[in-house]
PDB file of C-alpha atoms in Angstrom:
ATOM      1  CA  UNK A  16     -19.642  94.265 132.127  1.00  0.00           C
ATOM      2  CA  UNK A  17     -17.005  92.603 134.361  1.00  0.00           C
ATOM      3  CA  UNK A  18     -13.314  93.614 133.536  1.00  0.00           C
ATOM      4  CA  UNK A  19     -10.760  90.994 133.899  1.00  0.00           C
ATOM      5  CA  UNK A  20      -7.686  91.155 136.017  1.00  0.00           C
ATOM      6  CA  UNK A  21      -4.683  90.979 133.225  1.00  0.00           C
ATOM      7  CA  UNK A  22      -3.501  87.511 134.529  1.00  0.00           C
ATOM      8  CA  UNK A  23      -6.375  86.028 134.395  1.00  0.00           C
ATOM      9  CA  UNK A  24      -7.532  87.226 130.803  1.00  0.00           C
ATOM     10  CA  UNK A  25      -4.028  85.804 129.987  1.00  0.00           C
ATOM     11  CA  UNK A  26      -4.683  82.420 130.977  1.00  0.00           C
ATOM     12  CA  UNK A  27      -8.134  82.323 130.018  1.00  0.00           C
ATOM     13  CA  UNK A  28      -6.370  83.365 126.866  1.00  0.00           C
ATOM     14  CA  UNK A  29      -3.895  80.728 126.865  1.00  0.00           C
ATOM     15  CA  UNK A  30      -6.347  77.925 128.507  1.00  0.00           C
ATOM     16  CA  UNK A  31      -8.686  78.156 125.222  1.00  0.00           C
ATOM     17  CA  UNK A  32      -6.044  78.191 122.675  1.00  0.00           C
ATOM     18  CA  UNK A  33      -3.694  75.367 123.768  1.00  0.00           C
ATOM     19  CA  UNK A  34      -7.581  73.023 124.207  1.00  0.00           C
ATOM     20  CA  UNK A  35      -8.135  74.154 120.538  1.00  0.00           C
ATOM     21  CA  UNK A  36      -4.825  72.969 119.733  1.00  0.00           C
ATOM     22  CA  UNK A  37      -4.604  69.810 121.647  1.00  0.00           C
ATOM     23  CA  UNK A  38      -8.325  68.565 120.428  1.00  0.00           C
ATOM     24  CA  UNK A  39      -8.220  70.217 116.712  1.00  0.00           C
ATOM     25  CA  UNK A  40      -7.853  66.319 115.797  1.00  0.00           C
ATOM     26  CA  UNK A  41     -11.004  65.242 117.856  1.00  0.00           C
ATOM     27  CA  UNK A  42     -13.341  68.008 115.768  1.00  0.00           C
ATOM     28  CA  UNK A  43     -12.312  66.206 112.236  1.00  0.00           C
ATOM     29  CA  UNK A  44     -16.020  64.613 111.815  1.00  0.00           C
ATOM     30  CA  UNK A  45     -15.415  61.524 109.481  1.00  0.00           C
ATOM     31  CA  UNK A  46     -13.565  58.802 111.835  1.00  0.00           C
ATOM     32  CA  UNK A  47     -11.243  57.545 108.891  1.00  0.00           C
ATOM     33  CA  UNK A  48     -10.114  61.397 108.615  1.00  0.00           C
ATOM     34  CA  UNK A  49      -9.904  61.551 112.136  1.00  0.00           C
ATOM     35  CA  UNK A  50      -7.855  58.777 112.601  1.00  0.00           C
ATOM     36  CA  UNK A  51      -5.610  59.368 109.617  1.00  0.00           C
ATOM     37  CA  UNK A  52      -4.944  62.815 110.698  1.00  0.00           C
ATOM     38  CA  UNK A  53      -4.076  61.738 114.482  1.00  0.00           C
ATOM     39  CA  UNK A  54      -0.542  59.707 112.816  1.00  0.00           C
ATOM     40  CA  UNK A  55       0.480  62.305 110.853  1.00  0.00           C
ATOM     41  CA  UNK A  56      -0.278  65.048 108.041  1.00  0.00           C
ATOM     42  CA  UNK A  57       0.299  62.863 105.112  1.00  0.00           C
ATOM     43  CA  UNK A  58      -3.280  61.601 104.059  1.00  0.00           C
ATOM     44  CA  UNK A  59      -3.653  58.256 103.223  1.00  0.00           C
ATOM     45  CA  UNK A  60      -5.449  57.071  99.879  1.00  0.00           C
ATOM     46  CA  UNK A  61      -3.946  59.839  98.117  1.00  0.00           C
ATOM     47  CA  UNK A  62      -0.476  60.231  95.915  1.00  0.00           C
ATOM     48  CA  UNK A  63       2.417  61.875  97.223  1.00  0.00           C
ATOM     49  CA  UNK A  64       6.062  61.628  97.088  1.00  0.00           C
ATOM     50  CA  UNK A  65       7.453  59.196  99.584  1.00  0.00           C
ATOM     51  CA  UNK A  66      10.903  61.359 100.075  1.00  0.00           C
ATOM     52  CA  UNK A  67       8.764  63.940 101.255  1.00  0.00           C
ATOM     53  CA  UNK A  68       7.481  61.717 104.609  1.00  0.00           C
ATOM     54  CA  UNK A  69      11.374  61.721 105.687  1.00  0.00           C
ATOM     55  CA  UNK A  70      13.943  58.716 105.683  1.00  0.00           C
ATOM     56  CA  UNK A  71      13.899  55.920 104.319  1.00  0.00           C
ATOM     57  CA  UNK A  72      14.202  53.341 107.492  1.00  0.00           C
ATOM     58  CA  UNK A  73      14.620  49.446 105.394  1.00  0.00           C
ATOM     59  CA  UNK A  74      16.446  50.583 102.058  1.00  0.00           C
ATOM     60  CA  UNK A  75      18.525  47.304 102.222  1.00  0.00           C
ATOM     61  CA  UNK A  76      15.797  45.239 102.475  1.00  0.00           C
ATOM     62  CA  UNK A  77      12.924  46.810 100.795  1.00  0.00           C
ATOM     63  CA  UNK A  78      11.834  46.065  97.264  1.00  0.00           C
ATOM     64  CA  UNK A  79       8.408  47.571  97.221  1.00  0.00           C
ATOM     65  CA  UNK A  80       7.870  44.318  95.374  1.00  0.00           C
ATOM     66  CA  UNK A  81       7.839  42.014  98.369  1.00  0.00           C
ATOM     67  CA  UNK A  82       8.984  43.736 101.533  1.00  0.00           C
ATOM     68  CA  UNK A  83       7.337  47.691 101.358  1.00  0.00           C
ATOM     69  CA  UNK A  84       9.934  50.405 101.995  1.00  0.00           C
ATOM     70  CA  UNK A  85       8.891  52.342 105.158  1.00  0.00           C
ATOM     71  CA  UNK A  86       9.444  56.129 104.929  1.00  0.00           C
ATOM     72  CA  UNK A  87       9.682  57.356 108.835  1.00  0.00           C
ATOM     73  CA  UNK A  88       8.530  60.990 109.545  1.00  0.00           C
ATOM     74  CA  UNK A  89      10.037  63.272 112.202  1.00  0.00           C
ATOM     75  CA  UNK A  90       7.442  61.914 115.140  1.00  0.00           C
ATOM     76  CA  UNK A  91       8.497  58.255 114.683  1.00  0.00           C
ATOM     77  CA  UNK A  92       5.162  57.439 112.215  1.00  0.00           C
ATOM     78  CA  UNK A  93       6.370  54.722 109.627  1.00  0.00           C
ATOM     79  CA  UNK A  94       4.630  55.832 106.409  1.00  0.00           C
ATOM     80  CA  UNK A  95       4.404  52.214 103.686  1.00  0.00           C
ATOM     81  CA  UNK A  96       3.146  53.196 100.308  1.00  0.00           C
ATOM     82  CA  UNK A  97       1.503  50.994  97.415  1.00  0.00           C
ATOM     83  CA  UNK A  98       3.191  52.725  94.059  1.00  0.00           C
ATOM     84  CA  UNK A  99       2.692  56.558  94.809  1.00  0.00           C
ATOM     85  CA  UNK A 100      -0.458  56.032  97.231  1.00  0.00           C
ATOM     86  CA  UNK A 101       0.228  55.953 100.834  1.00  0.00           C
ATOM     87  CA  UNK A 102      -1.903  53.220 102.259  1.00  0.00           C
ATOM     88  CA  UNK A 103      -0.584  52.423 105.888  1.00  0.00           C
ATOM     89  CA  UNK A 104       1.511  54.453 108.914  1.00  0.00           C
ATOM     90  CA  UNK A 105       2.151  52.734 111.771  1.00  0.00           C
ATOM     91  CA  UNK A 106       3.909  53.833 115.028  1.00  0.00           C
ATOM     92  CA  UNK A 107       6.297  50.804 116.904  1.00  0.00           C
ATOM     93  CA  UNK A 108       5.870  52.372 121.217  1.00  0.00           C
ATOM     94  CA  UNK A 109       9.325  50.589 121.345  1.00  0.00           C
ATOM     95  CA  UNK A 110      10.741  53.380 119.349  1.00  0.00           C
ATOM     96  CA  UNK A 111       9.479  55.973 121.143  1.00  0.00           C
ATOM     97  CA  UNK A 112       9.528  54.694 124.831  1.00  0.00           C
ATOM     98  CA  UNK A 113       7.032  56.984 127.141  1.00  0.00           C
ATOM     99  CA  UNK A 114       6.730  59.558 124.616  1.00  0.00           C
ATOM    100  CA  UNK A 115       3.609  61.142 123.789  1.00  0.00           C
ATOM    101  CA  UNK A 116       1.902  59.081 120.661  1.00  0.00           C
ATOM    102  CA  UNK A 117      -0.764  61.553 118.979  1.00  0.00           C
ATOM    103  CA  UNK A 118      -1.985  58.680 116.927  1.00  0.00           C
ATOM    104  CA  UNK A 119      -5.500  57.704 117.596  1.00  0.00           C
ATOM    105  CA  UNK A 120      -5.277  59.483 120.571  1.00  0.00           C
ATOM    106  CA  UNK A 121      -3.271  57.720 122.680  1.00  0.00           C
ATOM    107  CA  UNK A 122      -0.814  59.876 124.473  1.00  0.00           C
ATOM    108  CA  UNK A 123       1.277  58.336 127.235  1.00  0.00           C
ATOM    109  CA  UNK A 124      -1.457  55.557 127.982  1.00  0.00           C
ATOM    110  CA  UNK A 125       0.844  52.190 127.277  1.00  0.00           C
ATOM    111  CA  UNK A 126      -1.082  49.180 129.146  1.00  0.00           C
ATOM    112  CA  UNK A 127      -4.062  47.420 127.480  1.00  0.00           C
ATOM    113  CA  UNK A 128      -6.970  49.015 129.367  1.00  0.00           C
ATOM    114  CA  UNK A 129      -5.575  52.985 128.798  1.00  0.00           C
ATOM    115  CA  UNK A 130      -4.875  52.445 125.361  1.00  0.00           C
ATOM    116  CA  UNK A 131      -8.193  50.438 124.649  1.00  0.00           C
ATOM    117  CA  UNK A 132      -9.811  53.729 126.802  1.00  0.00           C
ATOM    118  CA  UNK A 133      -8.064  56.728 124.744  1.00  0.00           C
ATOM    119  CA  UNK A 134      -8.824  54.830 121.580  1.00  0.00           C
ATOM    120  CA  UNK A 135     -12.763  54.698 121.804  1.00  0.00           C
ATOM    121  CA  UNK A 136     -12.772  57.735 123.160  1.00  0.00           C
ATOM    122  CA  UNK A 137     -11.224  58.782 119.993  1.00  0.00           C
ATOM    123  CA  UNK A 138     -13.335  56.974 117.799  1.00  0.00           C
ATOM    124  CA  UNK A 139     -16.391  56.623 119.837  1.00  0.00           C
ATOM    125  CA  UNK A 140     -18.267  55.579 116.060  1.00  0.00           C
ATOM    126  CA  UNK A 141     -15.578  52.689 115.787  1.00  0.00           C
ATOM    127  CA  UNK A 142     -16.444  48.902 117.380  1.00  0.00           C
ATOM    128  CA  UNK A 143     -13.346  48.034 118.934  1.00  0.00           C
ATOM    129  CA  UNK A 144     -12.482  44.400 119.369  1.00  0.00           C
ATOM    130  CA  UNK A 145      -9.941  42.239 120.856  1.00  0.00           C
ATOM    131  CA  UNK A 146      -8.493  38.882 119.330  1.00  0.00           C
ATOM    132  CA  UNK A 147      -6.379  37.034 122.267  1.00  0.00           C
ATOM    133  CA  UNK A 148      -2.720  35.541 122.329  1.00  0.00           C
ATOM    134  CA  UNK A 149      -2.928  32.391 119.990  1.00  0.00           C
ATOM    135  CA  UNK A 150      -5.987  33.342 118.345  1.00  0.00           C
ATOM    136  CA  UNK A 151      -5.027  36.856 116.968  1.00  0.00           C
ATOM    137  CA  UNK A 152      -2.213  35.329 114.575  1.00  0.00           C
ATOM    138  CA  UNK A 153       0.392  38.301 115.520  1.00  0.00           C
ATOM    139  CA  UNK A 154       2.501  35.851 117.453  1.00  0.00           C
ATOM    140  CA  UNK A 155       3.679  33.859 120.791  1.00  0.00           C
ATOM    141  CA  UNK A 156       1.288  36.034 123.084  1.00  0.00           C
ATOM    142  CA  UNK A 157       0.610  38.621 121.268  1.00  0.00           C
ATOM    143  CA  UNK A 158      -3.023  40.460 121.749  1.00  0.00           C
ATOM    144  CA  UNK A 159      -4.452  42.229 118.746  1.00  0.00           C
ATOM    145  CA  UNK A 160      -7.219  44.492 118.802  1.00  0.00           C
ATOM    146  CA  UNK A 161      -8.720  46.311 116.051  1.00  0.00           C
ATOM    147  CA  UNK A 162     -11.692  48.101 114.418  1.00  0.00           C
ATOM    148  CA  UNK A 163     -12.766  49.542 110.841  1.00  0.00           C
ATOM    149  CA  UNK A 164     -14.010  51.919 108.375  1.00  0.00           C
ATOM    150  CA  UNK A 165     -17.258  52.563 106.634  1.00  0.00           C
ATOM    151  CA  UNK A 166     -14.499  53.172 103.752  1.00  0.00           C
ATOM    152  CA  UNK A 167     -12.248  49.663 104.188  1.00  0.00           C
ATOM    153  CA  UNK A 168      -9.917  50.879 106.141  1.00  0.00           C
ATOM    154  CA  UNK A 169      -8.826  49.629 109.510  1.00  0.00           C
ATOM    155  CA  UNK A 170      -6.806  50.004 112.707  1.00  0.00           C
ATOM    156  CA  UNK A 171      -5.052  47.831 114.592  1.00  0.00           C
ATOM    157  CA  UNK A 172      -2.946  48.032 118.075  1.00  0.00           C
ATOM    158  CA  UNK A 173      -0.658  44.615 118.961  1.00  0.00           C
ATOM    159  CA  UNK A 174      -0.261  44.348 123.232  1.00  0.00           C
ATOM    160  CA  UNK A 175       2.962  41.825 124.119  1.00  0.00           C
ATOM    161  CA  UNK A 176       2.451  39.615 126.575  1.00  0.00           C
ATOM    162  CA  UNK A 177       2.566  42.091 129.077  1.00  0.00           C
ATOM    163  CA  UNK A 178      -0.416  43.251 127.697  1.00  0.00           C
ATOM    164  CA  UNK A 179       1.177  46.691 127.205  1.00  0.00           C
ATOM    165  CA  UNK A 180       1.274  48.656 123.376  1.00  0.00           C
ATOM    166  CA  UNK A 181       4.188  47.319 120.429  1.00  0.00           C
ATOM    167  CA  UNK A 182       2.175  49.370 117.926  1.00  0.00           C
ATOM    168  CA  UNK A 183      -0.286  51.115 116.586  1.00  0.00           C
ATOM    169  CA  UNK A 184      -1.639  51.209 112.635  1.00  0.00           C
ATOM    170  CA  UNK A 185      -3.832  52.187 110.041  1.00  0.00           C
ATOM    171  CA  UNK A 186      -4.773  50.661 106.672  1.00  0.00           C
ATOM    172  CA  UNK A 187      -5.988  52.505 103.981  1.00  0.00           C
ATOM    173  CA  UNK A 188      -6.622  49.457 102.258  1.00  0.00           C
ATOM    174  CA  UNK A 189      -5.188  45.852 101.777  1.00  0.00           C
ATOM    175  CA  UNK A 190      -2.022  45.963  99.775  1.00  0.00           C
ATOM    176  CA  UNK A 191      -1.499  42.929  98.418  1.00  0.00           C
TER     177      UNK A 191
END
Protein backbone atom coordinates (compact mmCIF):
# COMPACT_ATOMS: atom_id res chain seq x y z
CA UNK A 1 0.00 0.00 0.00
CA UNK A 2 1.51 3.39 -0.97
CA UNK A 3 0.93 6.23 1.66
CA UNK A 4 0.37 9.62 0.34
CA UNK A 5 2.33 12.69 1.16
CA UNK A 6 -0.48 15.05 3.01
CA UNK A 7 -0.37 17.66 0.13
CA UNK A 8 -0.86 15.59 -2.31
CA UNK A 9 -3.86 13.51 -0.76
CA UNK A 10 -5.19 17.11 -0.33
CA UNK A 11 -5.29 17.97 -3.81
CA UNK A 12 -6.12 14.71 -5.06
CA UNK A 13 -8.84 15.42 -2.56
CA UNK A 14 -9.75 18.68 -3.84
CA UNK A 15 -8.99 17.78 -7.73
CA UNK A 16 -11.96 15.05 -7.60
CA UNK A 17 -14.46 17.04 -5.78
CA UNK A 18 -14.38 20.43 -7.57
CA UNK A 19 -14.57 17.85 -11.33
CA UNK A 20 -17.68 16.34 -9.57
CA UNK A 21 -18.93 19.68 -9.01
CA UNK A 22 -18.11 21.39 -12.19
CA UNK A 23 -19.53 18.29 -14.48
CA UNK A 24 -22.54 17.16 -11.98
CA UNK A 25 -24.65 18.84 -14.97
CA UNK A 26 -22.93 16.71 -17.77
CA UNK A 27 -23.97 13.20 -15.76
CA UNK A 28 -27.92 14.27 -15.93
CA UNK A 29 -28.69 11.43 -18.73
CA UNK A 30 -31.90 12.80 -20.53
CA UNK A 31 -30.58 15.89 -22.78
CA UNK A 32 -33.84 18.02 -22.11
CA UNK A 33 -32.93 17.53 -18.22
CA UNK A 34 -29.55 18.22 -18.96
CA UNK A 35 -30.05 21.22 -20.65
CA UNK A 36 -32.77 22.57 -18.40
CA UNK A 37 -30.68 22.03 -15.42
CA UNK A 38 -27.45 23.83 -17.03
CA UNK A 39 -29.79 27.56 -16.89
CA UNK A 40 -30.87 27.19 -13.67
CA UNK A 41 -32.65 25.00 -10.83
CA UNK A 42 -36.14 25.90 -11.69
CA UNK A 43 -37.41 22.96 -13.98
CA UNK A 44 -39.25 23.77 -16.81
CA UNK A 45 -42.73 22.06 -17.67
CA UNK A 46 -43.59 22.09 -14.16
CA UNK A 47 -45.66 24.75 -11.79
CA UNK A 48 -44.00 26.96 -9.52
CA UNK A 49 -44.33 30.36 -8.20
CA UNK A 50 -42.77 32.94 -10.42
CA UNK A 51 -41.74 35.34 -7.25
CA UNK A 52 -39.74 32.59 -6.21
CA UNK A 53 -37.21 32.80 -9.59
CA UNK A 54 -36.31 36.51 -8.28
CA UNK A 55 -37.34 40.00 -9.83
CA UNK A 56 -39.51 40.81 -11.90
CA UNK A 57 -37.32 42.58 -14.89
CA UNK A 58 -40.55 44.12 -17.53
CA UNK A 59 -43.41 44.82 -14.87
CA UNK A 60 -44.36 47.99 -16.91
CA UNK A 61 -44.67 46.34 -19.90
CA UNK A 62 -45.68 42.85 -19.26
CA UNK A 63 -49.23 41.59 -19.39
CA UNK A 64 -48.69 37.89 -19.49
CA UNK A 65 -51.44 38.35 -22.03
CA UNK A 66 -49.32 39.68 -24.86
CA UNK A 67 -45.82 40.56 -23.76
CA UNK A 68 -44.69 37.52 -20.95
CA UNK A 69 -43.32 38.95 -17.70
CA UNK A 70 -39.67 37.75 -17.31
CA UNK A 71 -38.72 36.77 -13.73
CA UNK A 72 -34.64 37.14 -13.63
CA UNK A 73 -32.79 34.81 -11.14
CA UNK A 74 -29.60 35.73 -9.26
CA UNK A 75 -27.15 34.35 -12.31
CA UNK A 76 -28.77 36.64 -14.93
CA UNK A 77 -31.26 33.52 -16.34
CA UNK A 78 -34.60 35.25 -17.50
CA UNK A 79 -37.25 32.74 -16.37
CA UNK A 80 -40.96 33.49 -18.87
CA UNK A 81 -43.82 31.43 -17.61
CA UNK A 82 -47.20 30.32 -19.41
CA UNK A 83 -49.90 30.67 -16.29
CA UNK A 84 -47.97 28.87 -13.37
CA UNK A 85 -45.73 26.58 -15.79
CA UNK A 86 -42.36 27.80 -16.56
CA UNK A 87 -41.80 27.13 -20.20
CA UNK A 88 -38.65 29.21 -21.34
CA UNK A 89 -35.21 30.82 -19.54
CA UNK A 90 -33.06 32.51 -21.55
CA UNK A 91 -29.68 34.21 -20.76
CA UNK A 92 -28.93 37.83 -22.92
CA UNK A 93 -24.33 37.53 -22.91
CA UNK A 94 -24.88 41.37 -23.07
CA UNK A 95 -25.94 41.28 -19.52
CA UNK A 96 -23.39 39.42 -18.27
CA UNK A 97 -20.29 40.54 -20.37
CA UNK A 98 -17.30 37.75 -20.04
CA UNK A 99 -18.88 36.10 -17.24
CA UNK A 100 -19.06 32.52 -16.92
CA UNK A 101 -22.62 31.26 -18.57
CA UNK A 102 -23.35 27.62 -17.06
CA UNK A 103 -26.16 27.29 -19.50
CA UNK A 104 -25.72 24.56 -21.98
CA UNK A 105 -22.34 24.56 -21.15
CA UNK A 106 -20.96 27.39 -22.43
CA UNK A 107 -18.66 29.08 -20.03
CA UNK A 108 -16.60 32.01 -21.26
CA UNK A 109 -16.67 30.70 -25.01
CA UNK A 110 -18.47 33.98 -26.80
CA UNK A 111 -17.58 33.67 -30.72
CA UNK A 112 -19.61 31.37 -33.02
CA UNK A 113 -17.23 28.41 -33.35
CA UNK A 114 -16.57 28.07 -29.17
CA UNK A 115 -20.02 28.37 -28.41
CA UNK A 116 -21.22 26.00 -31.33
CA UNK A 117 -18.09 23.61 -29.72
CA UNK A 118 -19.16 23.73 -25.83
CA UNK A 119 -22.73 23.27 -26.93
CA UNK A 120 -22.43 19.76 -28.73
CA UNK A 121 -20.19 18.81 -26.47
CA UNK A 122 -22.92 19.32 -24.06
CA UNK A 123 -25.50 17.74 -25.90
CA UNK A 124 -23.58 15.42 -28.02
CA UNK A 125 -27.43 13.51 -28.67
CA UNK A 126 -28.68 17.02 -30.00
CA UNK A 127 -28.33 17.93 -34.08
CA UNK A 128 -27.23 21.33 -33.98
CA UNK A 129 -27.98 23.57 -36.90
CA UNK A 130 -27.33 26.95 -38.14
CA UNK A 131 -29.88 29.31 -40.04
CA UNK A 132 -27.74 32.41 -41.58
CA UNK A 133 -28.27 36.32 -41.39
CA UNK A 134 -31.47 36.96 -43.57
CA UNK A 135 -32.63 33.56 -43.56
CA UNK A 136 -32.87 32.87 -39.73
CA UNK A 137 -35.71 35.64 -39.24
CA UNK A 138 -33.97 37.02 -35.84
CA UNK A 139 -32.97 40.18 -37.63
CA UNK A 140 -30.47 42.54 -39.79
CA UNK A 141 -27.53 39.90 -39.51
CA UNK A 142 -28.42 38.00 -37.05
CA UNK A 143 -27.27 34.07 -37.08
CA UNK A 144 -29.51 31.62 -35.31
CA UNK A 145 -28.66 28.24 -34.50
CA UNK A 146 -30.65 25.75 -32.79
CA UNK A 147 -31.54 22.10 -32.01
CA UNK A 148 -34.45 20.00 -30.22
CA UNK A 149 -36.01 17.57 -28.00
CA UNK A 150 -37.35 14.10 -28.30
CA UNK A 151 -39.98 15.92 -25.85
CA UNK A 152 -40.74 19.38 -28.09
CA UNK A 153 -38.59 21.35 -26.60
CA UNK A 154 -35.82 23.35 -28.16
CA UNK A 155 -32.73 25.55 -27.87
CA UNK A 156 -31.68 28.27 -29.55
CA UNK A 157 -28.38 30.66 -29.46
CA UNK A 158 -28.69 34.19 -31.73
CA UNK A 159 -24.73 35.33 -32.96
CA UNK A 160 -24.79 39.37 -34.07
CA UNK A 161 -23.13 40.14 -36.87
CA UNK A 162 -19.98 39.69 -35.36
CA UNK A 163 -20.83 36.31 -35.20
CA UNK A 164 -20.27 36.37 -31.42
CA UNK A 165 -23.29 35.10 -28.63
CA UNK A 166 -26.60 37.80 -27.78
CA UNK A 167 -28.27 34.79 -26.15
CA UNK A 168 -28.91 31.67 -25.28
CA UNK A 169 -32.59 29.78 -24.68
CA UNK A 170 -34.67 27.00 -24.02
CA UNK A 171 -38.32 26.20 -24.82
CA UNK A 172 -40.25 23.96 -22.98
CA UNK A 173 -42.82 24.28 -25.42
CA UNK A 174 -44.46 26.88 -27.83
CA UNK A 175 -46.43 29.41 -25.88
CA UNK A 176 -48.68 30.83 -27.93
Amino acid sequence: MKIMPAAALTMALFTSLFASAAYADERIADPFDRADASFSRYPLNLPSTPQAVGRLTNGGDCDDDGIACEWEDDAGVHHIFAGDILAIKTVDTAALGNRNIAALGIGTARTRGEVLAKVRGFLPEITIDCLEPGNAGEGEGIASCGGSFENGGWIKLLFGADNKLTSARIDAFQMN
